[in-house]
mmCIF file with all atom_site columns, C-alpha atoms in Angstrom:
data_model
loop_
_atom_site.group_PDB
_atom_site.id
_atom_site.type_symbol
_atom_site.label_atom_id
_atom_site.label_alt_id
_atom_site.label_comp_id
_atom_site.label_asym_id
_atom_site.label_entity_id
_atom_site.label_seq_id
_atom_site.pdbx_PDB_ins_code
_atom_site.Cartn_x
_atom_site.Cartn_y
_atom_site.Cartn_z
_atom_site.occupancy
_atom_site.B_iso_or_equiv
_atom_site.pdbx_formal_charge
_atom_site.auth_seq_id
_atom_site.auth_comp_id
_atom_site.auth_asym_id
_atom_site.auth_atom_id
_atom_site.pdbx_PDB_model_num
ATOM 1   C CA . UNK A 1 1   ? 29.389  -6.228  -5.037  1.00 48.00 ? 712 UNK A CA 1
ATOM 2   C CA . UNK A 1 2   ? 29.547  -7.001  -1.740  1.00 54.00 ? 713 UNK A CA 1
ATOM 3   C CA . UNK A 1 3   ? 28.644  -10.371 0.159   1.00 54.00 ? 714 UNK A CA 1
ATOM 4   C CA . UNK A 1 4   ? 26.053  -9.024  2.250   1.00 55.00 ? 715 UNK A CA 1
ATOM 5   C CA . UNK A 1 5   ? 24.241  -7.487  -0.597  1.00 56.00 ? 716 UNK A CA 1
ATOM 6   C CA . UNK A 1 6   ? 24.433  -10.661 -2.606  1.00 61.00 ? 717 UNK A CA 1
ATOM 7   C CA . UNK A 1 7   ? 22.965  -12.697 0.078   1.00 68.00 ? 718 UNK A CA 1
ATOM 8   C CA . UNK A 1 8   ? 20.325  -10.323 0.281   1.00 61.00 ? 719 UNK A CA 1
ATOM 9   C CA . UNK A 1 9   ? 19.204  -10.811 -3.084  1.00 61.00 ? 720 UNK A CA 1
ATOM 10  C CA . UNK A 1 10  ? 19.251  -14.548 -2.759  1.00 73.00 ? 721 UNK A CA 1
ATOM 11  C CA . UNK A 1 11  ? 17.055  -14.416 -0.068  1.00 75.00 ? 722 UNK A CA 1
ATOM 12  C CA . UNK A 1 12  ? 12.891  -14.247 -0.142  1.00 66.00 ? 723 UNK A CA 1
ATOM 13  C CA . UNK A 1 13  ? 12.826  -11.281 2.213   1.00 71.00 ? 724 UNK A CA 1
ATOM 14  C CA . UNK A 1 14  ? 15.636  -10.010 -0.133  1.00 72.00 ? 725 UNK A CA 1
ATOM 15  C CA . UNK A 1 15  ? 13.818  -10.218 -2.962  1.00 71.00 ? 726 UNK A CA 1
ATOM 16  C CA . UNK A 1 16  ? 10.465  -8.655  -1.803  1.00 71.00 ? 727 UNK A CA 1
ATOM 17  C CA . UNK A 1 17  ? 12.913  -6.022  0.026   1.00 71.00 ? 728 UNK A CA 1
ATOM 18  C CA . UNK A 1 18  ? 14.576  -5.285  -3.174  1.00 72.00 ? 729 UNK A CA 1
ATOM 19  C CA . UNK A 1 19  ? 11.928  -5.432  -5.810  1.00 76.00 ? 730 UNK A CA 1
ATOM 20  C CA . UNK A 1 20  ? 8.702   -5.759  -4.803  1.00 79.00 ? 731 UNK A CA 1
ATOM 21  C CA . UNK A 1 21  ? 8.077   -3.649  -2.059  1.00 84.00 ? 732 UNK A CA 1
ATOM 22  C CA . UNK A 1 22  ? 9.890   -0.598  -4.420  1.00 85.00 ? 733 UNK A CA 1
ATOM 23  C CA . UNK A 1 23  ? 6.988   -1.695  -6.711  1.00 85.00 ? 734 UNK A CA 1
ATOM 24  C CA . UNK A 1 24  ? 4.112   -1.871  -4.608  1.00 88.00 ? 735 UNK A CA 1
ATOM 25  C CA . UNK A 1 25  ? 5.079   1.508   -3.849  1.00 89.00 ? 736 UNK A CA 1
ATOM 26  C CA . UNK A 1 26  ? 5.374   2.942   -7.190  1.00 87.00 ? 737 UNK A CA 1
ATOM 27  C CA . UNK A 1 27  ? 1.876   1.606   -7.895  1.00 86.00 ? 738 UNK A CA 1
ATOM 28  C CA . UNK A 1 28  ? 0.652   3.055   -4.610  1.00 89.00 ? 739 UNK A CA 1
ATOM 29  C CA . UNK A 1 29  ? 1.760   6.110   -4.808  1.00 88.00 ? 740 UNK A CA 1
ATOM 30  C CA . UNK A 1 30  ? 0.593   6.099   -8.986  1.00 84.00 ? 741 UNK A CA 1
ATOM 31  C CA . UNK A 1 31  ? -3.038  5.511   -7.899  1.00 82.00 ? 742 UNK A CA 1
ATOM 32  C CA . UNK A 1 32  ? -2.993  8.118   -4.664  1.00 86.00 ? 743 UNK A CA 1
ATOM 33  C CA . UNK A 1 33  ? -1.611  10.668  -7.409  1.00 83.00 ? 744 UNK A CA 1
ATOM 34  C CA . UNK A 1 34  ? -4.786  9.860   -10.362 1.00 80.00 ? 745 UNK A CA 1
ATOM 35  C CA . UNK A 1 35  ? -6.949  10.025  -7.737  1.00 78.00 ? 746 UNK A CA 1
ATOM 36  C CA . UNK A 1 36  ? -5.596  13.201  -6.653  1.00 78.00 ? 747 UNK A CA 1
ATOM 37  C CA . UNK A 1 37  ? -5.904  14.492  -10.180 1.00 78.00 ? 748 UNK A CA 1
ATOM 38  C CA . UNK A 1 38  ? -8.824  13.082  -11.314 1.00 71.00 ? 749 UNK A CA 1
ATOM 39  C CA . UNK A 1 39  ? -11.686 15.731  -11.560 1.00 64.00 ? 750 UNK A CA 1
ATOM 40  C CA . UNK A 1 40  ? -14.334 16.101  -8.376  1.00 63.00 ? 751 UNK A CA 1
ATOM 41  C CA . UNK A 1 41  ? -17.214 15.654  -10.782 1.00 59.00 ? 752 UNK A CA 1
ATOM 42  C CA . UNK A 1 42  ? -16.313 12.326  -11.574 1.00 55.00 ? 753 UNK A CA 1
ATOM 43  C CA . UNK A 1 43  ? -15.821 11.340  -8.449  1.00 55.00 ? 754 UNK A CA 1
ATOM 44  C CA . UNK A 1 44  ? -18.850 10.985  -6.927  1.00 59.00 ? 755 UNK A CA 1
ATOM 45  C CA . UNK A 1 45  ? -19.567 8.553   -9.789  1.00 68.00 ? 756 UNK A CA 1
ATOM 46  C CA . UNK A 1 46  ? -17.379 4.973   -7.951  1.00 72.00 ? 757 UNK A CA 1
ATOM 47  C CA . UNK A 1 47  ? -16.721 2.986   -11.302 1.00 76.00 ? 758 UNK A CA 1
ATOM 48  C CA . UNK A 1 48  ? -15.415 6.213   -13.193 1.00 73.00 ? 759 UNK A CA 1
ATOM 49  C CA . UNK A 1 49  ? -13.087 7.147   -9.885  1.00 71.00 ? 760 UNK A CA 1
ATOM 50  C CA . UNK A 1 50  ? -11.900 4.008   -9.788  1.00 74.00 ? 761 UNK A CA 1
ATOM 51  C CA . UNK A 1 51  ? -10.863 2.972   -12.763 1.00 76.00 ? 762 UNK A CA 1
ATOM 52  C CA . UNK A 1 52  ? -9.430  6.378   -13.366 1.00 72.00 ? 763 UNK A CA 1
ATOM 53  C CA . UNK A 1 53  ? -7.366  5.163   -10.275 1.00 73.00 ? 764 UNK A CA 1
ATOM 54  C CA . UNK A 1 54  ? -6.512  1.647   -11.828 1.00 76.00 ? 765 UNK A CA 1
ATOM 55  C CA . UNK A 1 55  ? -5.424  2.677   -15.436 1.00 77.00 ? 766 UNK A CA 1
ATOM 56  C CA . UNK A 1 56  ? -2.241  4.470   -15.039 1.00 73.00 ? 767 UNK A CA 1
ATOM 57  C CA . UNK A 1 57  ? -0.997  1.231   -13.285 1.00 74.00 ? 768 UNK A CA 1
ATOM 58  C CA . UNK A 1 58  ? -2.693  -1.232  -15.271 1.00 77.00 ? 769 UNK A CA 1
ATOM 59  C CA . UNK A 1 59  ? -1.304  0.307   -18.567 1.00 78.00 ? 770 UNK A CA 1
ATOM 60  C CA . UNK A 1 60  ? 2.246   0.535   -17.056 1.00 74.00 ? 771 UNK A CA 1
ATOM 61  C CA . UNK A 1 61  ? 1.892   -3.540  -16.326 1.00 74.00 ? 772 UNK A CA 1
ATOM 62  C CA . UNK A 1 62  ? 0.761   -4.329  -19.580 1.00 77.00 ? 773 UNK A CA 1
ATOM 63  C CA . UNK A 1 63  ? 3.114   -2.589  -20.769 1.00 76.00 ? 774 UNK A CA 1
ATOM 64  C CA . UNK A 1 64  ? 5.664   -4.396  -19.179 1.00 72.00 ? 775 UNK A CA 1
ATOM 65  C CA . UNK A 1 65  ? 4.209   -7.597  -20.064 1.00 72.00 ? 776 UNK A CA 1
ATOM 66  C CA . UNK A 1 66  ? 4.175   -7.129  -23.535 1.00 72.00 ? 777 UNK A CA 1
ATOM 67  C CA . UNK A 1 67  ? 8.099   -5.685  -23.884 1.00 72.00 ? 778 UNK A CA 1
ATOM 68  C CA . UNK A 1 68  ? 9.657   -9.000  -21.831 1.00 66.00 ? 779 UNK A CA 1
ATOM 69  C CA . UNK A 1 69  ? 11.821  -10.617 -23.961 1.00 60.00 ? 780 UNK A CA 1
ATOM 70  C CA . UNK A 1 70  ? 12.435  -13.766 -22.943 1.00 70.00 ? 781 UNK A CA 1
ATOM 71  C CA . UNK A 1 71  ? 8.459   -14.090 -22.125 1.00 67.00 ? 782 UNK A CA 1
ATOM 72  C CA . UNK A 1 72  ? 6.832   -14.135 -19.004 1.00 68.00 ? 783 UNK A CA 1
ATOM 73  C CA . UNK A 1 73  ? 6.240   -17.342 -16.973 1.00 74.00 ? 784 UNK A CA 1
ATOM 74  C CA . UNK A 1 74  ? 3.007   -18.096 -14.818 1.00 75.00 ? 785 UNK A CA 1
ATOM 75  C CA . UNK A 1 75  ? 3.953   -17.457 -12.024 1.00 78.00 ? 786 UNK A CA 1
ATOM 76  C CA . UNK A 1 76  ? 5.909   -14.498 -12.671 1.00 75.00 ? 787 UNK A CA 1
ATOM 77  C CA . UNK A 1 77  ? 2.619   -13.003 -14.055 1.00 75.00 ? 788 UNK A CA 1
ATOM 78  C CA . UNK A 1 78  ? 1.368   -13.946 -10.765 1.00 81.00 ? 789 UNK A CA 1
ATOM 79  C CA . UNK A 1 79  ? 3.297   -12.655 -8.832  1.00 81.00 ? 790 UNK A CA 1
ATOM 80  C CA . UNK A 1 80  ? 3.333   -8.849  -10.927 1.00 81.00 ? 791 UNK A CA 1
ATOM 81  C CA . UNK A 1 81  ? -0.166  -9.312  -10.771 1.00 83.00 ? 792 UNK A CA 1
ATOM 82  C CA . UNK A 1 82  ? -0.435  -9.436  -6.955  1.00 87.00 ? 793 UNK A CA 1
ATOM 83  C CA . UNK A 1 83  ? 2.106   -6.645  -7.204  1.00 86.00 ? 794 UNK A CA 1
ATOM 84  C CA . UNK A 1 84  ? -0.792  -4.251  -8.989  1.00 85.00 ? 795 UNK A CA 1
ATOM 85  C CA . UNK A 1 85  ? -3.316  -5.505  -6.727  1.00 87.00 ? 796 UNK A CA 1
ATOM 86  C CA . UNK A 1 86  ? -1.424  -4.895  -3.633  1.00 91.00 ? 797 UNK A CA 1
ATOM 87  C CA . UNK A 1 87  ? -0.217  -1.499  -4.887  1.00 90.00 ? 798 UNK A CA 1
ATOM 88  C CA . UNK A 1 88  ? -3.428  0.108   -6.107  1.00 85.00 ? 799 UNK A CA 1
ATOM 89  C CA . UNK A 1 89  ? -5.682  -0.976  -3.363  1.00 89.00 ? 800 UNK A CA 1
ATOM 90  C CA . UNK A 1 90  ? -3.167  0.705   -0.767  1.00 92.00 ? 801 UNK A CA 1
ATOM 91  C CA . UNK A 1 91  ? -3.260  3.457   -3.407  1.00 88.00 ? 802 UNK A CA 1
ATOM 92  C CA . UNK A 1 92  ? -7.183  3.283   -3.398  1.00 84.00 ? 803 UNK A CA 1
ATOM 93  C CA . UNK A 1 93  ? -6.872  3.753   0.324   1.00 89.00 ? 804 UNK A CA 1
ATOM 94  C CA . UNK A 1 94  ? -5.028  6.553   0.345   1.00 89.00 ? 805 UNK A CA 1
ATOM 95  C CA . UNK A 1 95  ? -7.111  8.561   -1.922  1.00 83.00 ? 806 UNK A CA 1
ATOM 96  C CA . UNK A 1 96  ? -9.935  7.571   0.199   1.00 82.00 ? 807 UNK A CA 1
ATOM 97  C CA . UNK A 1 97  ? -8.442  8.539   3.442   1.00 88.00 ? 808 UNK A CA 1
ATOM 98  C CA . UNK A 1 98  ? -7.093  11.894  1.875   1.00 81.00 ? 809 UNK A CA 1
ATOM 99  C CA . UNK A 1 99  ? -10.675 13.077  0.784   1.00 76.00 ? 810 UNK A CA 1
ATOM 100 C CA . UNK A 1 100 ? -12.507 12.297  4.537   1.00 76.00 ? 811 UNK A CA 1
#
């Protein structure tokens, strides 16, 4: 491992480089792609659209939650939780600007 990457990690902007933003993604791009799949019928309906758009990631960080070993903290939960929320609103947003 090198020094540079090491200090990176140590670092806040580091850390949301290296983890979070990756995350935020994922969940982004999960919620663009249910949307994207989710069947036009039901999407004139908002609640059914959107939580077909929120599921995929909310099971996925459940998921998570309930496989950590050494159990979660507070503000670890927090912080995954802001994670989701960031992630499937830009998600949200994506869907909403690729049906316009």
């Amino acid at each position: 491992m090198e020094d540079g990457e090491s200090d990176l990690r140590q670092t806040l902007g580091g850390v949301i480089l290296l983890v979070h933003l990756p995350t935020v993604l994922s969940y982004a791009l999960g919620t663009w792609v249910a949307g994207a799949v989710h069947r036009a019928l039901s999407k004139d309906h908002g609640r059914r659209h959107l939580a077909a758009l929120l599921v995929p990631a909310v099971a996925v960080q459940l998921f998570a939650f309930l496989s950590a070993l050494p159990g979660p903290s507070l503000i670890g939960v927090l912080i995954e939780l802001v994670d989701l929320l960031v992630g499937c609103a830009l998600g949200y947003g994506l869907d909403r600007l690729r049906r316009r």
